[in-house]
């Protein structure tokens, strides 16, 4: 056993600097498309090319509905012009509803530690893998006061991935109802936000919001661990939220 | 004689052999893909028995197709090794015939068990002689008699499924002895467990019987793929199982390429091998993390998790995506490796192999860890064969099955690698197979990366034509069979996915039965399977 202690000590501290400082190790995040100014002809071509309806035309160019983007890279890779620019980063989590109301709601009750219950509502495995990484030494969520809890009775936050398959709808509702108030729901991934590539259909719904009220959405297919961490920080008010729709104007006003 | 002509002569022999053995009852025809054996329903069980018992074939998948001219086409796919042709036993049925003889009761028939149950549930076909048909993919709330895979069913149709718990639901148990009880596990777990339900029947310490209930995550991928263009179905193929996205995307693309006669450039083939092995490395590292975690060995869990995250980041650096989404496309791959990437991969993969080796060495000398794995969760070689298990699970039970050897694709025909096999079939044998495969994958990556051919990474101007093909890919957890049929307009008419987790979950209960209750989470972790992949 002493060998393991030694091994752990020798490996050193690996925890990411993402608390106050930004973290920029390569491979942390695939990035995210952003709205951009484009001639209307190019905008129409891009809207046509997007298979998930994430690119919508707007005044002056295209906007991105981040809830629908499934990271297929067809708007930027392996094609000739025009293209949508992708931004690096991972601070993507946003309020699911009206910002002012959400801020009022979230400002109360939770300021520090959170106990989290995870629920798989038909996720493909990638979102779950990313959520699982929060426990690894790099992301070390315990260090931030975030803990997984084995029972919904102790949970403050329900972290949900997946479009909500028919067979999981009841489990999702019952888990939510078993949680004491106040409670928060964080939907992670394109499926949980909008049904993704699967729903709505006969077998799966169009996202978690159709079944229980969602507070914070973390877009991405899958969202990288730091984006999920950002979502949890938004719940406790330690980080400001991002926007669900990226418009060309937003880009000008707010480069990150 | 070249290899291909040897294979051809053997195949011709096989068609003749088959016709001679079943005189007047079958017609055997050979093409580039397989030996097609057409037969009548009453002869089906005998032919399948002959293939698996006498000829040493393994059952791969059952493909049910509802033909446009009313009627059914059932294809039972069998495979053996690199030298023998694949065999498709084909059954054409009149639309009015809704009953087929079951093959699940044969000696090696259990392999077909879940396939028949699935077909009964989703197509409304009945399998005469099957011991246990009924609720399987579609749970008890699903309206009786509605078969969603039938053409007449609209995939966009929303059914009125009751949202209250069903008070009548009473899981079947076999025990009524005093003190016996059934312990439910799932479908919601205390950590990051995937949705599935296990009912463990016990009279005290040992699990006597495990009743598994899957398809909580059924998203109807095969159904919603129908009528969509290739490009759109590729998104589904990659995303139904995110942790094996590249393998399934590749299998779908290979099926499309086989139908359309696309020649994939050598550089693209090499890159496919690189990405597939990167995925395997990451999957196995994740499985080892899970095994260490299940035995509460904290430092080992942390070290394995670091390897896993480093591999995820490496994938992101070379393909833009942490789980390799979007890297494969019909005709090749979408991202090339720069020389910097190549060098970086060489160093990093070497480093990861070294760290994995060190972890393995330390685990081998941790007796408290080994006690939880050795002689626990045993799948015997006979059971592995009977259930048709695939991948590392089968190979830990002595069944050498690997699509990279049986039907080489991508770069696997040109690289030199060994397939690790163990005989014990316990948790420790599985752990050793996972570690040994990491070593092999790293060595394979080194070979491909140092001899990367130049040239295009994607065949252009693919002419889409109608037809059907089966692709077999060795996904990280075993053989994945993808059957694609394209319509005249290039849209997908039928997409049948047989993922390795579907095949292997079927045999999982064997490993848990007659082992202690508290071993269950460890046995579960040592299988390293995905429910999303199984459920589709």
PDB file of N, CA, C and O in Angstrom, chain B residues 2 60 97 135 138 147 150 184 207 323 347 372 400 444 530:
ATOM      1  N   UNK B   2      -2.588 -16.740 -55.484  1.00  0.00           N
ATOM      2  CA  UNK B   2      -2.608 -15.620 -54.545  1.00  0.00           C
ATOM      3  C   UNK B   2      -3.619 -15.913 -53.441  1.00  0.00           C
ATOM      4  O   UNK B   2      -4.415 -16.833 -53.545  1.00  0.00           O
ATOM      5  N   UNK B  60     -23.552 -14.033 -35.993  1.00  0.00           N
ATOM      6  CA  UNK B  60     -23.226 -12.605 -35.873  1.00  0.00           C
ATOM      7  C   UNK B  60     -24.480 -11.779 -35.622  1.00  0.00           C
ATOM      8  O   UNK B  60     -24.567 -11.044 -34.655  1.00  0.00           O
ATOM      9  N   UNK B  97     -47.200 -14.798 -43.563  1.00  0.00           N
ATOM     10  CA  UNK B  97     -46.537 -15.692 -42.601  1.00  0.00           C
ATOM     11  C   UNK B  97     -45.861 -14.834 -41.539  1.00  0.00           C
ATOM     12  O   UNK B  97     -44.990 -14.038 -41.847  1.00  0.00           O
ATOM     13  N   UNK B 135     -42.282  -8.542 -23.884  1.00  0.00           N
ATOM     14  CA  UNK B 135     -41.660  -7.267 -23.545  1.00  0.00           C
ATOM     15  C   UNK B 135     -40.135  -7.378 -23.472  1.00  0.00           C
ATOM     16  O   UNK B 135     -39.597  -8.159 -22.696  1.00  0.00           O
ATOM     17  N   UNK B 138     -39.273  -2.745 -25.987  1.00  0.00           N
ATOM     18  CA  UNK B 138     -40.353  -1.841 -25.613  1.00  0.00           C
ATOM     19  C   UNK B 138     -40.867  -2.298 -24.257  1.00  0.00           C
ATOM     20  O   UNK B 138     -41.249  -3.455 -24.102  1.00  0.00           O
ATOM     21  N   UNK B 147     -45.960  -2.347 -33.667  1.00  0.00           N
ATOM     22  CA  UNK B 147     -44.589  -2.730 -33.996  1.00  0.00           C
ATOM     23  C   UNK B 147     -43.908  -1.553 -34.691  1.00  0.00           C
ATOM     24  O   UNK B 147     -44.152  -1.296 -35.862  1.00  0.00           O
ATOM     25  N   UNK B 150     -42.133  -1.580 -38.312  1.00  0.00           N
ATOM     26  CA  UNK B 150     -42.899  -1.818 -39.542  1.00  0.00           C
ATOM     27  C   UNK B 150     -42.966  -0.528 -40.352  1.00  0.00           C
ATOM     28  O   UNK B 150     -43.014   0.575 -39.809  1.00  0.00           O
ATOM     29  N   UNK B 184     -33.287  -4.920  -6.391  1.00  0.00           N
ATOM     30  CA  UNK B 184     -33.255  -4.155  -7.642  1.00  0.00           C
ATOM     31  C   UNK B 184     -32.060  -3.203  -7.683  1.00  0.00           C
ATOM     32  O   UNK B 184     -31.738  -2.579  -6.681  1.00  0.00           O
ATOM     33  N   UNK B 207     -25.541 -14.308  -5.396  1.00  0.00           N
ATOM     34  CA  UNK B 207     -26.555 -13.998  -6.394  1.00  0.00           C
ATOM     35  C   UNK B 207     -26.872 -15.299  -7.123  1.00  0.00           C
ATOM     36  O   UNK B 207     -25.977 -15.949  -7.658  1.00  0.00           O
ATOM     37  N   UNK B 323     -14.093  13.179 -28.599  1.00  0.00           N
ATOM     38  CA  UNK B 323     -14.543  11.791 -28.786  1.00  0.00           C
ATOM     39  C   UNK B 323     -14.553  11.408 -30.273  1.00  0.00           C
ATOM     40  O   UNK B 323     -15.296  10.528 -30.682  1.00  0.00           O
ATOM     41  N   UNK B 347       5.212  10.616 -29.455  1.00  0.00           N
ATOM     42  CA  UNK B 347       5.733  10.790 -28.092  1.00  0.00           C
ATOM     43  C   UNK B 347       4.658  10.476 -27.058  1.00  0.00           C
ATOM     44  O   UNK B 347       4.906   9.736 -26.100  1.00  0.00           O
ATOM     45  N   UNK B 372     -10.312  -9.199  -5.235  1.00  0.00           N
ATOM     46  CA  UNK B 372     -11.655  -8.861  -5.688  1.00  0.00           C
ATOM     47  C   UNK B 372     -11.914  -9.308  -7.121  1.00  0.00           C
ATOM     48  O   UNK B 372     -13.042  -9.310  -7.582  1.00  0.00           O
ATOM     49  N   UNK B 400     -10.864 -16.513 -29.386  1.00  0.00           N
ATOM     50  CA  UNK B 400     -10.110 -15.553 -30.188  1.00  0.00           C
ATOM     51  C   UNK B 400     -10.967 -15.045 -31.336  1.00  0.00           C
ATOM     52  O   UNK B 400     -11.067 -15.680 -32.380  1.00  0.00           O
ATOM     53  N   UNK B 444       0.919  -0.680 -32.329  1.00  0.00           N
ATOM     54  CA  UNK B 444       0.329  -0.567 -33.662  1.00  0.00           C
ATOM     55  C   UNK B 444       0.363   0.889 -34.136  1.00  0.00           C
ATOM     56  O   UNK B 444       0.684   1.183 -35.280  1.00  0.00           O
ATOM     57  N   UNK B 530     -21.294  -0.575 -22.667  1.00  0.00           N
ATOM     58  CA  UNK B 530     -22.087   0.650 -22.725  1.00  0.00           C
ATOM     59  C   UNK B 530     -23.546   0.301 -22.972  1.00  0.00           C
ATOM     60  O   UNK B 530     -23.869  -0.451 -23.886  1.00  0.00           O
TER      61      UNK B 530
END
